[in-house]
XYZ file of C-alpha atoms in Angstrom:
510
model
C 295.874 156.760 79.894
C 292.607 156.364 82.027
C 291.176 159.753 82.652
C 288.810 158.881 85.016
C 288.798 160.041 88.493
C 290.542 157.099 90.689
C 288.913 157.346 94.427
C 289.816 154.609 96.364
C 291.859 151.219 96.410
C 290.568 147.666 96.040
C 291.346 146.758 99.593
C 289.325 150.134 100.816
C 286.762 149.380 98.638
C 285.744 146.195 100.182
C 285.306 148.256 103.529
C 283.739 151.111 102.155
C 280.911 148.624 100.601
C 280.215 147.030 103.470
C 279.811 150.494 105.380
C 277.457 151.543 102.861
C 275.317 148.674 100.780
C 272.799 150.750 99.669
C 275.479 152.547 96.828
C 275.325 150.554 93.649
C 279.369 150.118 93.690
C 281.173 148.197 90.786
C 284.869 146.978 91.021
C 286.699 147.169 88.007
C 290.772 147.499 87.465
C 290.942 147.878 90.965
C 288.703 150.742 90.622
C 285.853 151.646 92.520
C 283.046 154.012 90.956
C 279.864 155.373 92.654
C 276.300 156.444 91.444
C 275.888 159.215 93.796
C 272.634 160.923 94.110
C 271.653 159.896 90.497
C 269.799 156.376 89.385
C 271.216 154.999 86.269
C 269.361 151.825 86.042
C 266.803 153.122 83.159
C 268.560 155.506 80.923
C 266.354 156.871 78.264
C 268.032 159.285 75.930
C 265.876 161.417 73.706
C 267.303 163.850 70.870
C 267.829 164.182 67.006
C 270.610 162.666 64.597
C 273.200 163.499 67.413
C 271.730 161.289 69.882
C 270.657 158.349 67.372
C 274.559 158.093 66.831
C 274.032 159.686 63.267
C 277.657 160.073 60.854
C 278.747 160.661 57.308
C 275.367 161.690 55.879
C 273.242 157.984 57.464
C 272.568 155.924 60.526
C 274.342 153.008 60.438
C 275.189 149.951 63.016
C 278.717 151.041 63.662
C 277.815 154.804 64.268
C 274.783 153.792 66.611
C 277.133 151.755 68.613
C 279.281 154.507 69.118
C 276.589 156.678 69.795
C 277.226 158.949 73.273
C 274.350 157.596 74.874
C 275.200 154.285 74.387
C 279.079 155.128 75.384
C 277.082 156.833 78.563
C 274.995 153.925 79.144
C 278.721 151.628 79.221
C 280.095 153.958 81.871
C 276.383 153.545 83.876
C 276.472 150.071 83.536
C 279.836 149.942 86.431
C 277.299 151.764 88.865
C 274.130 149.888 88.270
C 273.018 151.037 85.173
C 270.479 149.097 83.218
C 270.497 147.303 79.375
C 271.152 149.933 76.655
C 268.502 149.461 73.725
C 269.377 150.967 70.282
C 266.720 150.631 67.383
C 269.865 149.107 65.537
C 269.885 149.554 61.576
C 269.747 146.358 59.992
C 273.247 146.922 58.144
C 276.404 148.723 58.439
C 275.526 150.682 55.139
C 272.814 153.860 56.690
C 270.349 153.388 53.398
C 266.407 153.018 54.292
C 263.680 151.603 52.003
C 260.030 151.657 52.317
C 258.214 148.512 50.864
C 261.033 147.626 49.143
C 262.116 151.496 47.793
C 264.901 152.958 48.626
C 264.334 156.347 50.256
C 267.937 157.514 52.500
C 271.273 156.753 50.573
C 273.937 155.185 51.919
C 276.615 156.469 54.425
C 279.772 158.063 52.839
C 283.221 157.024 52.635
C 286.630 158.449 51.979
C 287.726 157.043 48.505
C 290.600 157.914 46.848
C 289.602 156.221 43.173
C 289.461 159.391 41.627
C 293.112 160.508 42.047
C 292.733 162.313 45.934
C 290.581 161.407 48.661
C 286.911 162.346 48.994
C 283.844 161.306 50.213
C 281.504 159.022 48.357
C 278.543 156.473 49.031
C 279.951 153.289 50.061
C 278.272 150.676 47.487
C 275.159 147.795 48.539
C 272.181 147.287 48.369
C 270.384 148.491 51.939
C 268.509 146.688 53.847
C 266.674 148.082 56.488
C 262.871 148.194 56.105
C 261.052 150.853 57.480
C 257.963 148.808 57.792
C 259.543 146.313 59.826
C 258.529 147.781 63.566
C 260.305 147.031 65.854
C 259.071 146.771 69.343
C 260.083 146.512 73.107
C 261.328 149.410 75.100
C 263.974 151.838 73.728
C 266.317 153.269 75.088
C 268.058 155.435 72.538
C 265.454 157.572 71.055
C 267.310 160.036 69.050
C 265.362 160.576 66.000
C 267.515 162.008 62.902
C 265.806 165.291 61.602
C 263.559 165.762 64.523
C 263.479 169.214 65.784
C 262.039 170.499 69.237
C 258.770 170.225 68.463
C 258.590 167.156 66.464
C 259.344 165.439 69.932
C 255.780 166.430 71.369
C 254.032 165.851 67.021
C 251.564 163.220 67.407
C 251.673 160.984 63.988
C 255.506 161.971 63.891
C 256.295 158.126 63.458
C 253.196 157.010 61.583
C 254.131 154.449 59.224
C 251.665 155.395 56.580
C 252.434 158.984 56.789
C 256.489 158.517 55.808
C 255.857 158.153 52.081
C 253.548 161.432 52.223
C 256.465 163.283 53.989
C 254.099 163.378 56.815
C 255.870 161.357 59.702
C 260.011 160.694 59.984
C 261.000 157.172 58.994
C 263.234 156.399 61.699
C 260.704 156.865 64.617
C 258.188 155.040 62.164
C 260.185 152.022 63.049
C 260.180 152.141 66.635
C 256.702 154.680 67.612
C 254.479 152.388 69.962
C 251.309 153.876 67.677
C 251.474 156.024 64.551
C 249.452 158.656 67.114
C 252.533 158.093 69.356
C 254.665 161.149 70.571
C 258.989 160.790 70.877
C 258.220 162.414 74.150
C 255.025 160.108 75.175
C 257.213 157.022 73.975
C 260.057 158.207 76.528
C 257.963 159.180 79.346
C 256.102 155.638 79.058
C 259.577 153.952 79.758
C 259.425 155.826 83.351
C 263.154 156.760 83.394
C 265.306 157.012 86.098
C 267.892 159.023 84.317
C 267.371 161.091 80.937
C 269.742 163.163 78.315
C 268.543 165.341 76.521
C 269.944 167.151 73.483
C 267.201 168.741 70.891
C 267.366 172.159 68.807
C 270.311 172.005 66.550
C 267.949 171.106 63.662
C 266.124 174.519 64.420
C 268.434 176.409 62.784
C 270.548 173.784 61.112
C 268.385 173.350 57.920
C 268.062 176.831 57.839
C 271.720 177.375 57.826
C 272.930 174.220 55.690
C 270.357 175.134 53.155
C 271.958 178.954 52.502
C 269.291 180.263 54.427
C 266.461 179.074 52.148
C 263.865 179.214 54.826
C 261.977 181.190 56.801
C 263.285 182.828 59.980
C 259.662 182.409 61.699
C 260.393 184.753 65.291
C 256.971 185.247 65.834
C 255.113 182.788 64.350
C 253.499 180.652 67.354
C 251.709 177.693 64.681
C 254.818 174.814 64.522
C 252.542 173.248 62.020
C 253.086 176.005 58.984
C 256.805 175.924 59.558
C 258.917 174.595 56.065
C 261.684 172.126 56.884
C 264.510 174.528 56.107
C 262.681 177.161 58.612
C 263.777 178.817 61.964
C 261.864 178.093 65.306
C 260.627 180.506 67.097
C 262.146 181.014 69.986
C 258.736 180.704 72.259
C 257.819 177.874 70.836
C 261.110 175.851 71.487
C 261.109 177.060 74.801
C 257.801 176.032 75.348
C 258.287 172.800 73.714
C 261.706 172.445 76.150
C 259.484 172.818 78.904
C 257.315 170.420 78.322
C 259.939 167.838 77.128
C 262.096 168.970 80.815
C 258.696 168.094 82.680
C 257.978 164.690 81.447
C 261.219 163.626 81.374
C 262.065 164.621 85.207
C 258.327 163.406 86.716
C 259.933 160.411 87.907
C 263.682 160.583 86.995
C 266.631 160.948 89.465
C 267.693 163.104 87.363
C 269.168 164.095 84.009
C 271.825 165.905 81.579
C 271.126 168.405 78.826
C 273.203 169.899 76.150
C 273.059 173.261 74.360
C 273.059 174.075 70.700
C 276.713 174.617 69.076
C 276.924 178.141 66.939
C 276.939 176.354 63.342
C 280.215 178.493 62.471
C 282.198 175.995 64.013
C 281.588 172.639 61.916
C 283.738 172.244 58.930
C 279.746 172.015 57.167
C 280.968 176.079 56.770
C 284.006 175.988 57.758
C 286.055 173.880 54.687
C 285.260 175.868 51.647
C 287.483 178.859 51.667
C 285.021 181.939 50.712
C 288.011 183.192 48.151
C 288.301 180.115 46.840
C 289.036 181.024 43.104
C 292.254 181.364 41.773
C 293.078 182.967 38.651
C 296.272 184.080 36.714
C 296.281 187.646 35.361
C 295.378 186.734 31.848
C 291.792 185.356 33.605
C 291.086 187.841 35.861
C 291.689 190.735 33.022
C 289.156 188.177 30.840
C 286.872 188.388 33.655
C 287.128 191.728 34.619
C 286.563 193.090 30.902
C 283.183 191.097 31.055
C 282.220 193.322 34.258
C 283.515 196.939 33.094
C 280.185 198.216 31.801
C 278.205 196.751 35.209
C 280.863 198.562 37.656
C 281.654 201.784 35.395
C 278.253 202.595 34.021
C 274.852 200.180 35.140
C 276.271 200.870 39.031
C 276.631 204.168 39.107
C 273.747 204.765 37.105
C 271.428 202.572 39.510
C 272.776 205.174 42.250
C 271.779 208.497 40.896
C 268.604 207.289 39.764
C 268.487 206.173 43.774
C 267.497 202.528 43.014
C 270.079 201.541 44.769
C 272.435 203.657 47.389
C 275.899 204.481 46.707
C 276.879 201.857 49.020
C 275.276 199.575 47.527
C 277.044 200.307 43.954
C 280.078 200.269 45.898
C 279.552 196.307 47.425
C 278.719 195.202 44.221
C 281.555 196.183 42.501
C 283.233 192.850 40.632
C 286.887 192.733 40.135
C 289.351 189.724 40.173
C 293.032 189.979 40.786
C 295.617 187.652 39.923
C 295.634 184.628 43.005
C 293.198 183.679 45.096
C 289.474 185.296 44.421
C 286.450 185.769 46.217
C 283.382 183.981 45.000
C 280.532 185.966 43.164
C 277.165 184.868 45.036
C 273.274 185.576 44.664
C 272.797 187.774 47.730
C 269.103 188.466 48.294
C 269.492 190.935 50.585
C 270.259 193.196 47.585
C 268.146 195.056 45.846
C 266.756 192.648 42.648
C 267.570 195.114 39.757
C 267.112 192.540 36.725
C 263.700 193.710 35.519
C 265.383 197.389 35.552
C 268.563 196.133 33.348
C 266.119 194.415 30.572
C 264.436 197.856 30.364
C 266.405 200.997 28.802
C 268.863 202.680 28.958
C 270.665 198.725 29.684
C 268.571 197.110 27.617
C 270.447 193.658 28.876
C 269.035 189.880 27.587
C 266.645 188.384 30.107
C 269.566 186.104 31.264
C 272.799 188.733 31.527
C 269.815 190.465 33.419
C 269.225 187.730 36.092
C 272.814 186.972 36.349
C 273.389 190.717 37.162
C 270.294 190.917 39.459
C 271.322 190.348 43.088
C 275.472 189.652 41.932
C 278.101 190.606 44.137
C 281.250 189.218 45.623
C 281.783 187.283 48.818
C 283.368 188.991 51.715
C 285.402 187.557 54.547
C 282.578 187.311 56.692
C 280.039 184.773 54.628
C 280.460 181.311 54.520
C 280.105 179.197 51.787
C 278.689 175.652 52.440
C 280.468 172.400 51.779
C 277.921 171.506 49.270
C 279.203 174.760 47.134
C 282.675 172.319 46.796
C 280.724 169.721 44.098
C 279.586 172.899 41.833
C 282.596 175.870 42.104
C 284.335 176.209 39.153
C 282.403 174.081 37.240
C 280.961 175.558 33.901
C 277.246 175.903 32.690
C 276.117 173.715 29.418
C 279.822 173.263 29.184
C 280.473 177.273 28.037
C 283.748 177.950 29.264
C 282.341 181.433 30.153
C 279.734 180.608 32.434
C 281.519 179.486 35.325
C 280.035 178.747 38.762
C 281.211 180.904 41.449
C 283.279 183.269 38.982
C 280.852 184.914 36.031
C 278.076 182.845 37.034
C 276.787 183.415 40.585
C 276.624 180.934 43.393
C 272.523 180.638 43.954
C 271.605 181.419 47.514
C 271.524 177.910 48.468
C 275.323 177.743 48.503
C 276.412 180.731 50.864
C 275.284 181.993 54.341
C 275.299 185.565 54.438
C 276.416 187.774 57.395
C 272.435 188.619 57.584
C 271.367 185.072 57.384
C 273.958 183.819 59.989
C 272.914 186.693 62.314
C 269.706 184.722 62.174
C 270.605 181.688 63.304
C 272.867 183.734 65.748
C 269.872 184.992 67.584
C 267.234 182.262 67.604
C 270.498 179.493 68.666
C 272.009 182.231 71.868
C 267.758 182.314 72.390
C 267.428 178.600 72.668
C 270.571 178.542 74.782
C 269.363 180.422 77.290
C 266.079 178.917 77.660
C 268.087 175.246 77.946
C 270.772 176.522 81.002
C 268.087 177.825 82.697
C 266.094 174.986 82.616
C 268.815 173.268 83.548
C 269.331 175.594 86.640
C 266.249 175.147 87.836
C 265.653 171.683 87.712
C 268.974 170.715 88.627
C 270.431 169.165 85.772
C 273.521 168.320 84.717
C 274.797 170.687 81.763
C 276.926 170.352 78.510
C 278.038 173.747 76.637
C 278.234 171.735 73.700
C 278.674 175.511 72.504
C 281.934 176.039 74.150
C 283.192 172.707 73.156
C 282.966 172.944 70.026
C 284.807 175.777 69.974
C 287.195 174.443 71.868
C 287.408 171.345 69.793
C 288.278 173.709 66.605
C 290.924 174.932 68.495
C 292.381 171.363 69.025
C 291.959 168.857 72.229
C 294.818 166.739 73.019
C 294.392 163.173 73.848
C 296.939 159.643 73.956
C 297.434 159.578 70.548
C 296.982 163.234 68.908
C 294.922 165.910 68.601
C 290.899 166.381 68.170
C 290.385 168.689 65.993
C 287.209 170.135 63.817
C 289.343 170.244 60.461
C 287.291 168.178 57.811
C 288.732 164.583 57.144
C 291.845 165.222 59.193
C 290.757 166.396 62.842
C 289.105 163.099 63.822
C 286.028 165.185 65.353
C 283.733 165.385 62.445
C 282.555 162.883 59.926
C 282.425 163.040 56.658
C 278.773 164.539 55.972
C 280.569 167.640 58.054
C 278.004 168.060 60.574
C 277.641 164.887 62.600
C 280.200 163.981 64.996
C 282.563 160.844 64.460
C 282.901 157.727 67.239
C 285.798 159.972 68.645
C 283.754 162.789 68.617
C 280.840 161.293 70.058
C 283.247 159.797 72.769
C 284.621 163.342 73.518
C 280.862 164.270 73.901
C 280.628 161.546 76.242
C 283.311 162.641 78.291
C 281.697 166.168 78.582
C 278.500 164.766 79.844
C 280.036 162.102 82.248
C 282.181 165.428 83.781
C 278.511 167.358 84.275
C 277.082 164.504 85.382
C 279.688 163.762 88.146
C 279.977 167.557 89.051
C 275.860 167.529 89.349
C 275.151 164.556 91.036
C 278.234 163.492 93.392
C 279.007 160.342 90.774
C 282.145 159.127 90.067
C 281.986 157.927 86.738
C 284.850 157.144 84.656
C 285.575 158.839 81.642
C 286.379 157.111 78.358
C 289.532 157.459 76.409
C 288.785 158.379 73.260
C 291.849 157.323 71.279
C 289.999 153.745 71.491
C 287.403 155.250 68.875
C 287.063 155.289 65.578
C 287.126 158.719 63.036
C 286.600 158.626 59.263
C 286.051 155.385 57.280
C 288.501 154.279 54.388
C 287.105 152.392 51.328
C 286.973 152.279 47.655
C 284.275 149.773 47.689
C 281.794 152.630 46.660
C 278.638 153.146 44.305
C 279.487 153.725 41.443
């Protein structure tokens, strides 16, 4: 089915072009499709992973051809648009190297050698070589782990500062300078049309890392920030600004997208947060091991008022026969494990540490997809010391209702700056936000449903955070509606059954 918007006939169309020649018409399939206040004939798209075309944990060929800028760029193209440059990957396998060392894996797979399907790195040797610039203008220049203000970082794609950790590989290979700016590169290309979609990764690391990071509201100095940190809001919006400014000095105009609320990608949403399941025997095993914490180190804590009664009370550890709630590190607790090696406990350094900050998941935290490699697995092979049951998750593996309330705040903060910088300098505008939530509630297209379920819904790829070629395409379709309702265009939409979702093979590293 062709979604697109169909104006006008073929035999119309001829009169309609010679009424007005200035409009940079295309005919195609009897279609006729119009520019309308906008000038597509130099897109420049700048961004992060999401714009580079990023999936399944790597840039690769395949996923930077099915990028949504260059899907955008396709649909420009039937109203005058310009060539589409991509700083293609060398391969179709994502891995980078740096004089000859590899440095990025290689993208993942879905392989079911090991009995049922899951994701894996597909085997080869990579072969793209950071080192080797490459040079011309660029259109696409999504950089993968670039947050707001890396865009404006002189040095951010100095060659010599990538083995340091210093610079970001990808823009290494196409910066004009290693003083070069993402933002100075862009503006240098004099656009006529710009996208724009920056700030996920200012809360993403943050949020895929557990929250091991520093929420840094008020801290004004980009440069002391950790990778796994939160921006401050003032400084992204600042940052916005500036990137909104040079971007629109000469362009016709432009579309910008908002950051999704990271409770939405199967990243958080796959690994159920009771995830344990136990039969009776096990769970009286386990609870036995727990009586003297809950009956007499708890209460004990709370009339000596190191901790409140509440506290005692959430972290009380008990399993039940069926499905179990993890036991997780929880730093928000109060660390009590120098108090239990001390009397009256008088508990081993390690029973102590275990005990420390233990308590068990609720409905509201989310447990990463990186938790699914370690839960239930034992420690040094002790069948008592499992992960996620008697041994507690570490912080890096769930997101607290405190540590999502973060991200909450600093994303709905960056949000707002972006729609009203949007308003006010008339851009087009994506709620990536509300489409993503719409997405997990399924999208019907020709051929099924687009969902955000991991593997299965077609939406995400397999890293869990990066969009797929249909997902990307459905992205597409979101900006191509903005743009239209913006600008007076009539640009087609794509369908996105024609796209690709996870990749099959068994041909994997092993």
């Amino acid at each position: 089915m062709k979604n697109y918007i169909k104006y006008i006939g073929i035999s119309a169309c001829a009169a309609l072009m010679s009424c007005e020649p200035e409009f940079d018409n295309s005919i195609a399939d009897n279609e006729v499709y119009r520019n309308g206040e906008a000038d597509f004939t130099n897109f420049v798209s700048v961004g992060n992973s999401l714009t580079a075309g990023y999936a399944d944990n790597a840039l690769y060929v395949q996923g930077q051809e099915n990028s949504f800028p260059n899907i955008l760029a396709q649909q420009f193209e039937l109203v005058g648009g310009g060539e589409f440059i991509q700083p293609l990957m060398a391969d179709n396998l994502g891995g980078l190297k740096f004089n000859g060392q590899i440095i990025s894996g290689n993208r993942l797979v879905l392989t079911a050698l090991s009995g049922s399907p899951a994701p894996a790195p597909i085997a080869g040797e990579p072969s793209t070589e950071v080192t080797n610039k490459l040079s011309g203008p660029i259109n696409n220049m999504g950089v993968p782990g670039a947050k707001s203000y890396h865009l404006v970082a002189e040095g951010y794609g100095s060659t010599a500062g990538v083995p340091l950790g210093e610079s970001n590989p990808y823009f290494a290979r196409f910066s004009s300078s290693d003083n070069a700016t993402v933002l100075g590169d862009a503006v240098a290309q004099n656009p006529s049309f710009f996208s724009l979609w920056i700030g996920n990764n200012d809360i993403l690391g943050f949020a895929t890392s557990g929250g091991v990071g520093v929420n840094q509201l008020g801290n004004l100095d980009p440069s002391t920030y950790g990778s796994n940190d939160i921006t401050d809001p003032n400084v992204f919006a600042s940052v916005y600004s500036q990137l909104i400014d040079g971007l629109s000095a000469n362009a016709s105009g432009g579309v910008v997208f908002n950051i999704p609320d990271v409770t939405n990608i199967p990243f958080f949403t796959t690994v159920p947060v009771n995830a344990i399941p136990l039969d009776q025997a096990t769970a009286d095993l386990l609870n036995s091991q727990f009586v003297a914490y809950n009956n007499q180190i708890l209460p004990g804590l709370a009339q000596m008022g190191v901790i409140s009664v509440q506290e005692a009370q959430q972290r009380q550890v008990n399993f039940v026969a069926g499905q179990n709630f993890v036991t997780i590190q929880d730093e928000n607790l109060t660390d009590i494990s120098s108090i239990l090696q001390g009397p009256p406990f008088n508990l081993d350094a390690q029973t102590a540490a275990t005990l420390g900050q233990v308590r068990q998941a609720t409905e509201d935290d989310l447990i990463p997809l990186t938790a699914s490699s370690i839960l239930g697995t034992t420690v040094n092979n002790n069948p008592t010391l499992i992960n996620g049951v008697s041994v507690p998750l570490g912080d890096q593996y769930v997101l607290t209702v405190a540590e999502q309330e973060m991200v909450s705040e600093a994303q709905q903060a960056y949000n707002s700056t972006i729609e009203a910088l949007a308003e006010a300098n008339n851009l087009a505008f994506v709620d990536v936000d509300q489409v993503l939530v719409e997405v997990s509630n399924g999208i019907g297209f020709d051929g099924g449903v687009l969902t955000s379920d991991f593997v299965t819904g077609g939406a995400f790829s397999l890293d869990g955070v990066h969009l797929t070629s249909r997902g990307y395409a459905y992205v597409a379709n979101q900006a191509i509606m903005a743009i239209n309702a913006q600008y007076g265009s009539t640009l087609p939409m794509v369908n996105i059954g024609d796209y690709g979702t996870v990749n099959l093979s068994d041909n994997i590293a092993q």
